[in-house]
Amino acid sequence: LDVRSPVEHKDERVGASHTGATALSVGRIPGAAHIYYQEFLNEDDTFAEPKELQTILSKVGLVLEGDQEVLI
């Protein structure tokens, strides 16, 4: 699961941190779905409830079954 910002995901902002960039290199993990990490957070920056997380994941075709886990 790729949780970088949309501009990082599109390789539009890459470089050293002193340049304002947060991604150090370009590229993607083959087959990884992209959801910006902030979509998983409530307004107070806590994680959304598990059912809401599942709804967010299902938008990109990820459905958890049984003991499966998604690492963010």
Coordinates of N, CA and C in Angstrom, one line a residue:
L1 N 0.8 -1.2 0.0 CA 0.0 0.0 0.0 C 0.9 1.2 0.0
D2 N 0.8 2.1 -1.0 CA 1.6 3.3 -1.1 C 0.7 4.4 -0.6
V3 N 1.3 5.0 0.5 CA 0.5 6.1 1.2 C 1.1 7.5 1.0
R4 N 2.0 7.6 0.0 CA 2.6 8.9 -0.2 C 1.6 9.9 -0.7
S5 N 2.0 11.2 -0.7 CA 1.1 12.2 -1.2 C 0.9 12.0 -2.7
P6 N -0.2 12.6 -3.2 CA -0.4 12.5 -4.7 C 0.8 13.0 -5.5
V7 N 1.4 14.1 -5.2 CA 2.5 14.6 -5.9 C 3.7 13.7 -5.8
E8 N 3.9 13.1 -4.7 CA 5.1 12.1 -4.5 C 4.8 10.9 -5.4
H9 N 3.5 10.4 -5.3 CA 3.1 9.2 -6.1 C 3.3 9.4 -7.6
K10 N 3.1 10.7 -8.0 CA 3.3 11.0 -9.5 C 4.7 11.4 -9.8
D11 N 5.6 11.2 -8.8 CA 7.1 11.6 -9.0 C 7.3 13.1 -9.3
E12 N 6.4 13.9 -8.8 CA 6.5 15.4 -9.1 C 7.2 16.1 -8.0
R13 N 7.5 15.5 -6.8 CA 8.2 16.1 -5.8 C 9.1 15.1 -5.1
V14 N 10.4 15.1 -5.6 CA 11.4 14.2 -5.1 C 12.7 14.9 -4.9
G15 N 13.4 14.6 -3.8 CA 14.7 15.2 -3.6 C 15.0 15.2 -2.1
A16 N 16.1 15.8 -1.7 CA 16.5 15.9 -0.4 C 15.6 16.8 0.4
S17 N 15.5 16.5 1.8 CA 14.5 17.2 2.6 C 14.7 18.7 2.6
H18 N 16.0 19.2 2.5 CA 16.2 20.6 2.5 C 15.6 21.3 1.3
T19 N 15.2 20.6 0.3 CA 14.6 21.2 -0.9 C 13.0 21.3 -0.7
G20 N 12.5 20.8 0.4 CA 11.1 20.8 0.6 C 10.4 19.5 0.2
A21 N 11.2 18.6 -0.5 CA 10.6 17.3 -0.9 C 10.6 16.3 0.3
T22 N 9.7 15.4 0.2 CA 9.7 14.4 1.3 C 10.0 13.0 0.8
A23 N 9.9 12.8 -0.5 CA 10.3 11.5 -1.1 C 11.7 11.6 -1.6
L24 N 12.5 10.6 -1.2 CA 13.9 10.6 -1.6 C 14.2 10.0 -3.0
S25 N 13.3 9.2 -3.5 CA 13.5 8.6 -4.8 C 12.2 8.4 -5.6
V26 N 12.3 8.2 -6.9 CA 11.2 8.0 -7.7 C 10.9 6.5 -7.8
G27 N 9.7 6.2 -8.3 CA 9.4 4.8 -8.5 C 8.2 4.4 -7.6
R28 N 7.7 3.2 -8.0 CA 6.6 2.6 -7.3 C 6.9 1.1 -7.0
I29 N 6.1 0.6 -6.1 CA 6.2 -0.9 -5.9 C 5.2 -1.5 -6.8
P30 N 5.6 -2.4 -7.7 CA 4.6 -3.0 -8.6 C 3.4 -3.6 -7.9
G31 N 2.2 -3.3 -8.4 CA 1.0 -3.8 -7.8 C 0.5 -3.2 -6.6
A32 N 1.2 -2.2 -6.1 CA 0.8 -1.5 -4.9 C -0.4 -0.5 -5.2
A33 N -1.4 -0.5 -4.3 CA -2.5 0.4 -4.4 C -2.0 1.8 -3.8
H34 N -2.6 2.9 -4.3 CA -2.2 4.2 -3.7 C -3.4 4.8 -3.0
I35 N -3.2 5.1 -1.7 CA -4.2 5.8 -0.9 C -3.4 6.8 -0.1
Y36 N -3.6 8.1 -0.2 CA -2.9 9.1 0.6 C -3.1 8.8 2.1
Y37 N -2.1 8.8 2.9 CA -2.2 8.4 4.3 C -3.2 9.2 5.1
Q38 N -3.4 10.4 4.8 CA -4.3 11.3 5.5 C -5.8 10.8 5.4
E39 N -6.1 10.0 4.4 CA -7.4 9.4 4.2 C -7.7 8.5 5.4
F40 N -6.7 7.9 6.0 CA -6.9 7.0 7.1 C -7.1 7.7 8.5
L41 N -7.0 9.0 8.5 CA -7.0 9.7 9.8 C -8.3 10.5 10.0
N42 N -8.7 10.6 11.2 CA -9.8 11.5 11.6 C -9.3 12.9 11.7
E43 N -10.2 13.8 11.9 CA -9.8 15.3 12.0 C -8.8 15.5 13.1
D44 N -8.8 14.7 14.1 CA -7.8 14.9 15.2 C -6.5 14.1 15.0
D45 N -6.3 13.6 13.8 CA -5.1 12.8 13.4 C -5.0 11.5 14.1
T46 N -6.1 11.0 14.7 CA -6.1 9.6 15.1 C -6.6 8.7 14.0
F47 N -6.3 7.4 14.0 CA -6.7 6.5 13.0 C -8.2 6.3 13.0
A48 N -8.8 6.2 11.8 CA -10.3 5.9 11.7 C -10.6 4.6 12.3
E49 N -11.8 4.3 12.6 CA -12.2 3.0 13.1 C -12.0 1.9 12.1
P50 N -11.8 0.7 12.5 CA -11.6 -0.4 11.6 C -12.5 -0.5 10.4
K51 N -13.8 -0.4 10.7 CA -14.8 -0.5 9.6 C -14.6 0.6 8.6
E52 N -14.3 1.8 9.0 CA -14.0 2.9 8.1 C -12.7 2.7 7.3
L53 N -11.7 2.1 8.0 CA -10.5 1.8 7.3 C -10.8 0.8 6.2
Q54 N -11.6 -0.2 6.5 CA -12.0 -1.2 5.5 C -12.7 -0.6 4.3
T55 N -13.6 0.4 4.5 CA -14.3 1.1 3.5 C -13.3 1.8 2.6
I56 N -12.3 2.5 3.2 CA -11.3 3.2 2.4 C -10.5 2.2 1.6
L57 N -10.1 1.1 2.2 CA -9.3 0.1 1.4 C -10.1 -0.5 0.3
S58 N -11.3 -0.7 0.5 CA -12.1 -1.3 -0.5 C -12.3 -0.5 -1.8
K59 N -12.1 0.8 -1.6 CA -12.2 1.8 -2.8 C -11.1 1.5 -3.8
V60 N -10.0 0.8 -3.4 CA -8.9 0.5 -4.3 C -8.8 -1.0 -4.5
G61 N -9.9 -1.7 -4.1 CA -10.0 -3.2 -4.3 C -9.3 -4.0 -3.3
L62 N -9.0 -3.5 -2.1 CA -8.4 -4.2 -1.1 C -9.4 -4.6 -0.1
V63 N -9.6 -5.9 0.1 CA -10.6 -6.5 1.0 C -9.9 -7.4 1.9
L64 N -9.9 -7.2 3.2 CA -9.3 -8.0 4.2 C -10.2 -9.2 4.6
E65 N -9.6 -10.3 4.7 CA -10.3 -11.5 5.1 C -9.6 -12.2 6.3
G66 N -10.3 -12.6 7.3 CA -9.7 -13.4 8.4 C -8.6 -12.6 9.1
D67 N -7.4 -13.1 9.2 CA -6.3 -12.6 9.9 C -5.4 -11.7 9.1
Q68 N -5.8 -11.3 7.9 CA -5.0 -10.5 7.0 C -4.7 -9.1 7.6
E69 N -3.6 -8.6 7.4 CA -3.2 -7.3 7.9 C -2.7 -6.4 6.7
V70 N -2.9 -5.1 6.8 CA -2.3 -4.2 5.9 C -1.4 -3.3 6.7
L71 N -0.1 -3.2 6.3 CA 0.8 -2.4 6.9 C 0.9 -1.0 6.2
I72 N 0.8 0.0 7.0 CA 0.8 1.4 6.4 C 2.1 2.1 6.9

